[in-house]
XYZ file of C-alpha atoms in Angstrom:
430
model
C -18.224 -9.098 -23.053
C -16.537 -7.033 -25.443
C -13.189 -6.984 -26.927
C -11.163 -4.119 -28.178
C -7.941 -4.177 -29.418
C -5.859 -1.107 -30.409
C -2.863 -1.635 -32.687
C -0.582 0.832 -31.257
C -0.237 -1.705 -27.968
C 0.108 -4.927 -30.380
C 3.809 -5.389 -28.994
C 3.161 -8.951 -27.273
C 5.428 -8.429 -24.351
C 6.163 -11.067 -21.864
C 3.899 -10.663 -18.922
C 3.963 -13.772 -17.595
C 0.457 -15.492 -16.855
C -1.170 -12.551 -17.250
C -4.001 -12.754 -20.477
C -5.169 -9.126 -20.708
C -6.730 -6.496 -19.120
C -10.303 -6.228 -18.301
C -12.713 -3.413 -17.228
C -13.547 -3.525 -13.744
C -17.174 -1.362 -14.397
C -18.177 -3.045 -17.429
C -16.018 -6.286 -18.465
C -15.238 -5.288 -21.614
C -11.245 -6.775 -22.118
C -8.366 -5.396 -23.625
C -4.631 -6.431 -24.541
C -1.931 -5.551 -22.055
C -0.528 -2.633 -22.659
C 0.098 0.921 -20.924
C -3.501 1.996 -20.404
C -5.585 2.106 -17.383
C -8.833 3.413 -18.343
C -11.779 1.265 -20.463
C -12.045 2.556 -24.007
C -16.000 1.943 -23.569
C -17.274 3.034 -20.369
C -13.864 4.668 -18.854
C -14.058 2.506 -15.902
C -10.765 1.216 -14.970
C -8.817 -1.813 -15.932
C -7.027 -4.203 -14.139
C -5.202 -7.440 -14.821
C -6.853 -10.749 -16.099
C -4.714 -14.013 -15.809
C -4.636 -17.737 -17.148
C -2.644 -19.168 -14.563
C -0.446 -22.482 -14.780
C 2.139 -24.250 -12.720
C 1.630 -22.460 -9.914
C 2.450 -24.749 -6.002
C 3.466 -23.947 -2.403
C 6.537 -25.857 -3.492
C 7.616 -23.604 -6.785
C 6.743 -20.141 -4.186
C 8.524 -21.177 -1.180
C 11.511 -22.172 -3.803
C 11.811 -18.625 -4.991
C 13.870 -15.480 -3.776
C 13.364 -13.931 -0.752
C 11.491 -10.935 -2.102
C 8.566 -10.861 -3.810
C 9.806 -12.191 -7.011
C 8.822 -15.521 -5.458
C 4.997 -14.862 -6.451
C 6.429 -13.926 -10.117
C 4.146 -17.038 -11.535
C 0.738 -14.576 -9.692
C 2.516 -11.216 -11.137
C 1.879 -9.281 -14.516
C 5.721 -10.111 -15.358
C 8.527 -11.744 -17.261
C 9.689 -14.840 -15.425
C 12.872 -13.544 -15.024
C 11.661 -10.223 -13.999
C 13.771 -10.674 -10.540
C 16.994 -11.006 -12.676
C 16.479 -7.093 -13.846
C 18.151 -4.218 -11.630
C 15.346 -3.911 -9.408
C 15.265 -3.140 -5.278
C 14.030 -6.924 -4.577
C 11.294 -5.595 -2.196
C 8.709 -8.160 0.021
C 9.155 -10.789 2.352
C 8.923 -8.558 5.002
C 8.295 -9.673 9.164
C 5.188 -10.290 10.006
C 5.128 -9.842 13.766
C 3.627 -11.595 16.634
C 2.229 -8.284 19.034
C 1.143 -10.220 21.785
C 1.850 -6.495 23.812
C 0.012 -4.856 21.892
C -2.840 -7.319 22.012
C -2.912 -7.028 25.777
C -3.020 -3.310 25.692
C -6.288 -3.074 23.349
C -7.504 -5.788 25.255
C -7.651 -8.394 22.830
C -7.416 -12.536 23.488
C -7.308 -13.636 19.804
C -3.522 -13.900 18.518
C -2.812 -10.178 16.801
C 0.171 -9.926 14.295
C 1.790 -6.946 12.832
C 2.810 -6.867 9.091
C 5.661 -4.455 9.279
C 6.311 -2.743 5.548
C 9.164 -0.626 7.030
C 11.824 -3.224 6.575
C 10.905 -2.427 2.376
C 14.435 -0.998 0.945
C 12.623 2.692 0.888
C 10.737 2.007 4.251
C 6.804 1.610 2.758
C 4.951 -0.705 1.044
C 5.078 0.960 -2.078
C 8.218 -0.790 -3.230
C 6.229 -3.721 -3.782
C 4.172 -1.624 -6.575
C 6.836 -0.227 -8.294
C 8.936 -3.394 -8.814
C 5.926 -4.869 -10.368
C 5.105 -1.016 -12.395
C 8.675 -1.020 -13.070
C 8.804 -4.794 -14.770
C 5.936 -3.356 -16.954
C 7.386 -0.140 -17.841
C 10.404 -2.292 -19.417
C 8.094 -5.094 -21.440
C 6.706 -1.418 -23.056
C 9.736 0.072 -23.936
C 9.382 3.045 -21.313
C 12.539 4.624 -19.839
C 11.225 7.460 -17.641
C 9.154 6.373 -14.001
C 6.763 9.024 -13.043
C 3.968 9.360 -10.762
C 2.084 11.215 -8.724
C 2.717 11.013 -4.909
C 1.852 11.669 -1.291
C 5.356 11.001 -0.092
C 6.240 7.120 0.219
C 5.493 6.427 -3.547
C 7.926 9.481 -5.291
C 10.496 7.891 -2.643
C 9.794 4.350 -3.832
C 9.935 5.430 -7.817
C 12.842 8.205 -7.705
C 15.003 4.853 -5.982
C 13.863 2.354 -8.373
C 14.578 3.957 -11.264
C 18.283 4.962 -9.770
C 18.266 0.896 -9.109
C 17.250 0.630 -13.242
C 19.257 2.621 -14.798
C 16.202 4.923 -15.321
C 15.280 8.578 -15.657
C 12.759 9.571 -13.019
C 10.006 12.267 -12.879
C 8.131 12.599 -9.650
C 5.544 15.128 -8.886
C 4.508 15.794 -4.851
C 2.460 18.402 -3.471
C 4.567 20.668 -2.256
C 3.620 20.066 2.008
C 4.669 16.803 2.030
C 7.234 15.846 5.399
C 10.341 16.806 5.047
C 12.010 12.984 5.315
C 10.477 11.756 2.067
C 11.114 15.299 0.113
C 14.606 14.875 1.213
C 15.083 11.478 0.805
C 13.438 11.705 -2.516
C 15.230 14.580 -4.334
C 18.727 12.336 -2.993
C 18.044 9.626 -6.237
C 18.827 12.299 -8.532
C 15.845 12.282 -10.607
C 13.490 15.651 -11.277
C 10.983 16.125 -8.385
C 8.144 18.541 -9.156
C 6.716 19.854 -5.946
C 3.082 21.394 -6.971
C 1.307 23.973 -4.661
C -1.877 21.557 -4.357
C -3.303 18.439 -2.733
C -2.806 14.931 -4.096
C -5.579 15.457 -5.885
C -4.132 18.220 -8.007
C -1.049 16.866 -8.278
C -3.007 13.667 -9.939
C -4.792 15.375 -12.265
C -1.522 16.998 -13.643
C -0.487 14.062 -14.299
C -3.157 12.765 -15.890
C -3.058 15.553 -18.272
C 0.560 14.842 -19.161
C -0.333 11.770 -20.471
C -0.875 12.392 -24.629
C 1.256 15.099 -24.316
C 4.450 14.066 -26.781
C 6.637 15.342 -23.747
C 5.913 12.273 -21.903
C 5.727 9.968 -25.004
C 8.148 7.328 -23.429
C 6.952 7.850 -19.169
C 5.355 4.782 -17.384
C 3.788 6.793 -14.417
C 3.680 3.694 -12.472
C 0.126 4.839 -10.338
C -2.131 6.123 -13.867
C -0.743 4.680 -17.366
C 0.549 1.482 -15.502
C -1.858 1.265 -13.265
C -3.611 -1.746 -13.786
C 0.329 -3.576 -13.147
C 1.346 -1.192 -10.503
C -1.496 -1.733 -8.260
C -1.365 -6.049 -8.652
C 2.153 -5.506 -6.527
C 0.393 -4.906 -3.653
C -1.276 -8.815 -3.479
C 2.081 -9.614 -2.789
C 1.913 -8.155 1.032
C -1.473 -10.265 1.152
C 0.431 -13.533 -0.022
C 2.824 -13.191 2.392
C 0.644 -12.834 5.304
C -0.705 -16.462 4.118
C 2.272 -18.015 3.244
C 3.755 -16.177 6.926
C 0.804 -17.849 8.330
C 1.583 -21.104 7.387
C -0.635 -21.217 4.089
C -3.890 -19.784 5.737
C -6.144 -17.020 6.010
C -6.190 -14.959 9.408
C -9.912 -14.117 10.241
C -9.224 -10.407 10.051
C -6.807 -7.701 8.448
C -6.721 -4.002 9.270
C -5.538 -1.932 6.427
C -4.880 1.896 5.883
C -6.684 3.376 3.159
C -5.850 6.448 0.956
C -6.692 5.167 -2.753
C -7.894 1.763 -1.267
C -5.843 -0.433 -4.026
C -4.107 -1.989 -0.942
C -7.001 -2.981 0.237
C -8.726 -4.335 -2.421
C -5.941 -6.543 -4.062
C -5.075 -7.895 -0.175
C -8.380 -9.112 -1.142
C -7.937 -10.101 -4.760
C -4.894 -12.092 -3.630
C -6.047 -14.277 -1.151
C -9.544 -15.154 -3.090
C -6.775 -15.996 -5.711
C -5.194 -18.185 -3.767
C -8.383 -19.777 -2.580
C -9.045 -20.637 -6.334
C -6.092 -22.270 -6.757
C -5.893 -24.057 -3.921
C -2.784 -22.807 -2.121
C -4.618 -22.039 1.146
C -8.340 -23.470 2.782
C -10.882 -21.323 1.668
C -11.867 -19.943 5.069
C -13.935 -16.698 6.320
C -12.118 -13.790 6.724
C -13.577 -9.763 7.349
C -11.234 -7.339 5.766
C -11.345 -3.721 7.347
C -10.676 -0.037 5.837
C -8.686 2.682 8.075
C -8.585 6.465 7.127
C -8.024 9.492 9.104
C -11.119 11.580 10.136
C -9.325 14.475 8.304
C -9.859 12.262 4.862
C -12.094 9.850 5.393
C -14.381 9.453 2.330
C -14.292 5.931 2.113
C -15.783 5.549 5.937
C -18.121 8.599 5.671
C -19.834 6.515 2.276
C -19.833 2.953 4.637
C -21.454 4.741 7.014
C -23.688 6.295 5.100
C -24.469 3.081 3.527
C -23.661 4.856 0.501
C -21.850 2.826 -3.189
C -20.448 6.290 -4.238
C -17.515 7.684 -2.975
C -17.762 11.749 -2.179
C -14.380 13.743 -2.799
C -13.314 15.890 0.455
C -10.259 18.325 0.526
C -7.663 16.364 2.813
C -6.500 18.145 6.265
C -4.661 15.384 8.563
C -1.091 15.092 9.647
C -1.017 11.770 7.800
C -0.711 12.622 4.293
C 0.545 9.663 2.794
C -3.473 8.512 3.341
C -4.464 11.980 1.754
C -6.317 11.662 -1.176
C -9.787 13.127 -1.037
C -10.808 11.150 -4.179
C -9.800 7.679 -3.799
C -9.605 5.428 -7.318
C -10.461 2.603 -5.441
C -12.891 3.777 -3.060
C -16.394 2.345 -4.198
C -14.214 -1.340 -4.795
C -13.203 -0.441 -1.180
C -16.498 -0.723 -0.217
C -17.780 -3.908 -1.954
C -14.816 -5.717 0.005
C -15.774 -4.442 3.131
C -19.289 -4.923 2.885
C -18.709 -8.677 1.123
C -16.484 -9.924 3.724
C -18.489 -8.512 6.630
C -15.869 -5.964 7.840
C -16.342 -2.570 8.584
C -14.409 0.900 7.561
C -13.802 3.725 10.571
C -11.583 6.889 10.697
C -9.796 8.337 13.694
C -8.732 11.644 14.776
C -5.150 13.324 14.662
C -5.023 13.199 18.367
C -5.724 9.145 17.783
C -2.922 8.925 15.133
C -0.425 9.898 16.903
C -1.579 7.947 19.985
C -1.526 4.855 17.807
C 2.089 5.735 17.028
C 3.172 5.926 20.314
C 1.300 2.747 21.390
C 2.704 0.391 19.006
C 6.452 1.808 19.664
C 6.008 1.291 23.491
C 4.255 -2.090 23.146
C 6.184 -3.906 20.530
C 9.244 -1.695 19.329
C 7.815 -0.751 15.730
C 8.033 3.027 14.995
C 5.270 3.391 12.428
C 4.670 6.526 9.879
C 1.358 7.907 10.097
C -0.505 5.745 8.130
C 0.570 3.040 11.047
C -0.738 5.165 13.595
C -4.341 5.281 11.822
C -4.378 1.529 11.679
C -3.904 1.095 15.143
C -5.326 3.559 16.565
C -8.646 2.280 13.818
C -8.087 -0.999 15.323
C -8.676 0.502 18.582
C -11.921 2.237 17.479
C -13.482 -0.844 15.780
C -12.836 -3.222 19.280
C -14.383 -0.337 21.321
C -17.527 -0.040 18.916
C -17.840 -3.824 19.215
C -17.160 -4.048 14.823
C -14.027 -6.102 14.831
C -13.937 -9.881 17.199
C -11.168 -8.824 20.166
C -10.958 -12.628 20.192
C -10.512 -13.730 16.192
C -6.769 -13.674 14.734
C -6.472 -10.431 13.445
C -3.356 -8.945 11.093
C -3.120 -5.141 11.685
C -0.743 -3.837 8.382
C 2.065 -0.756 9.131
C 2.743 0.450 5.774
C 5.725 2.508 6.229
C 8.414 3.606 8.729
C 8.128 6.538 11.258
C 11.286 8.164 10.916
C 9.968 9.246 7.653
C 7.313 11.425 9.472
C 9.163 12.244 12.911
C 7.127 16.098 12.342
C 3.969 14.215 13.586
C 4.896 12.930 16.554
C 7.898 14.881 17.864
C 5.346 17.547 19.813
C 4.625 14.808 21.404
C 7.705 13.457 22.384
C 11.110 14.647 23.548
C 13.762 13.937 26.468
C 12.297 12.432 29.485
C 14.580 15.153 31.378
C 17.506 17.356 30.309
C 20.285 17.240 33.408
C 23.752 17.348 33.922
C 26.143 14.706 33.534
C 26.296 13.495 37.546
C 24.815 10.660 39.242
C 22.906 12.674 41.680
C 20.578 14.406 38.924
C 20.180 10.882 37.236
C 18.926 9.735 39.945
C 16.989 12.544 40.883
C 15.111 12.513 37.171
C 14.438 8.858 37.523
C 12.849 9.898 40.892
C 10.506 12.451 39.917
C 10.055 10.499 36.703
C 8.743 7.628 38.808
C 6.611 9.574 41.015
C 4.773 11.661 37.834
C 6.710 14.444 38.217
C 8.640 16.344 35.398
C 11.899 17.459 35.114
């Protein structure tokens, strides 16, 4: 193992238990600092820890965010003290419903992201990106986005006291442009995919314009993505300090995925939860589904694909974490599948009429992957399984609202109520 130390990112911050950073291709470590690629082999880095101190008792003592896992978190002990959103903790509900409908008799639970302050998941990452950004004395958050994450960064850094810089291709839903551009910080729509928009970015970085930006998902990388062990944490500590034998999770750079997975084996090694079998399994939409064409190819390498689905916040065509995507699949015996537009928005509309949560699109591919994976006889109908909703669906309402409208438009008299109710029960329309 080799070590390499640059003297520009000698600034000993206070990260909490976290040691260094250490290259996921080739181990080679590094102090923490704001880079994400290995100086060596450019693989990229992620964070190493020595952890102490860390109990059930001194979590379940904490705030009622995900601050309470600050002793598992690249960050300053009193990192929940700073203006922050205080994201995590979020429901994880018991869909007995929608377990009937699929035809499942193991217990199914839904781990509902939507109640986040911006409505996804990807607060969790940018509290933790954001902690980081402030050990390195950086005052603008950028990124680049598919939607939830410019949301999640433009309100964060309105939280902080921060300028932000977010950068979107430019066909993203209208709910998160809108909701976005309301913080106040610049928003940079490109005409492009993800992909495009990514590679900007990366290419901003060195330039002495961005000299003091933390772009929370490529310079702070290895910090922003250890946020998202928090949603795994919580399923175990929701689940009564244990493991469930299965988890469905969307997929679109697979870093969700793979640190669900990091964060349990952690707490396996420390002994915060029985180290029991679990599968772990990958969801993607046919219309950007690299990470399921390579597992069923049987393939380690990820191919890039130009996205086309309705559920862009799962659209990048070359996914960072794809190939890691793969070895925690294919280690825990699970299984990665994509399903069709027509499926998404099915999957929508089945978890709204079954347990009353309106999901975003990336919701809809997780069920509707569930779905696929019972049918194909790949996931246990009868094993406890956690199916993950990442964000809410009023911040895609374009998706599904073909779909759905008034059951009948009438006028306002008893008579045509109860005529519309009538034809309504009979299968008619109105």
């Amino acid at each position: 193992m080799t070590s390499v130390v640059d003297p520009d990112l000698r600034l000993a911050p206070d990260f909490g238990p976290a040691s260094h950073l250490t290259c996921r291709e080739c181990s080679a470590t590094f102090e923490l600092g704001a880079a994400y690629a290995c100086a060596e082999c450019f693989g990229p880095l992620e964070v190493s820890y020595r952890f102490t101190d860390v109990s059930r008792a001194r979590i379940e003592a904490g705030p009622p965010s995900l601050w309470r896992y600050s002793c598992l978190l690249p960050v300053a002990s009193y990192a929940a003290d700073e203006p922050n959103l205080h994201p995590g903790l979020t429901r994880l509900v018991r869909a007995d419903s929608l377990a009937r409908a699929l035809g499942m008799t193991g217990t199914l639970w839904v781990k509902d992201e939507s109640a986040n302050p911006t409505h996804s998941f990807k607060d969790r990452v940018v509290a933790v990106a954001q902690s980081a950004a402030r050990r390195l004395g950086l005052t603008t958050l950028s990124c680049a986005s598919t939607g939830n994450l410019a949301h999640a960064v433009a309100a964060a850094a309105a939280r902080g006291g921060q300028r932000s810089v977010v950068v979107i291709p430019a066909d993203l839903e209208a709910g998160k442009v809108v909701a976005t551009a309301s913080y106040g910080g610049q928003l940079l729509a490109v005409e492009g995919t993800y992909d495009d928009v990514n590679r900007l970015c990366s290419e901003l970085i060195g330039d002495p314009l961005t000299d003091d930006w933390g772009f929370v998902n490529v310079n702070l990388r290895p910090y922003y993505a250890e946020g998202s062990k928090t949603l795994g944490y919580e399923i175990a500590e929701q689940l009564g300090w244990r493991l469930p034998s299965q988890v469905v999770i969307p997929v679109a750079s697979g870093a969700l995925l793979t640190k669900v997975d990091k964060g349990w084996r952690e707490l396996v090694e420390l002994g915060l939860v029985a180290d029991s079998p679990y599968r772990v399994f990958g969801a993607q939409a046919s219309g950007c589904s690299p990470v399921a064409q390579a597992f069923d190819a049987g393939a380690d390498v990820v191919r890039p694909v130009r996205p086309d689905t309705i559920a862009k916040s799962l659209a990048i065509g070359n996914p960072a974490d794809g190939p890691y995507a793969l070895d925690a699949v294919r280690r825990t015996g699970g299984a990665v599948a994509a399903v069709s537009d027509e499926e998404i928005v099915e999957g929508i509309r089945l978890l709204a009429e079954t347990e009353g949560i309106f999901a975003e699109t990336a919701g809809g591919v997780t069920v509707a992957t569930l779905r696929r994976l019972i049918a194909d006889g790949r996931l246990d109908p009868a094993a406890e399984t956690v199916v993950c909703n990442t964000g809410d669906g009023l911040k895609t309402l374009e998706a599904v609202s073909p779909a759905v409208g008034p059951t009948a438009t009438i006028r306002p008299q008893v008579a045509e109520v109860v005529a519309a109710l009538g034809r309504a029960q009979s299968g008619g329309t109105a």
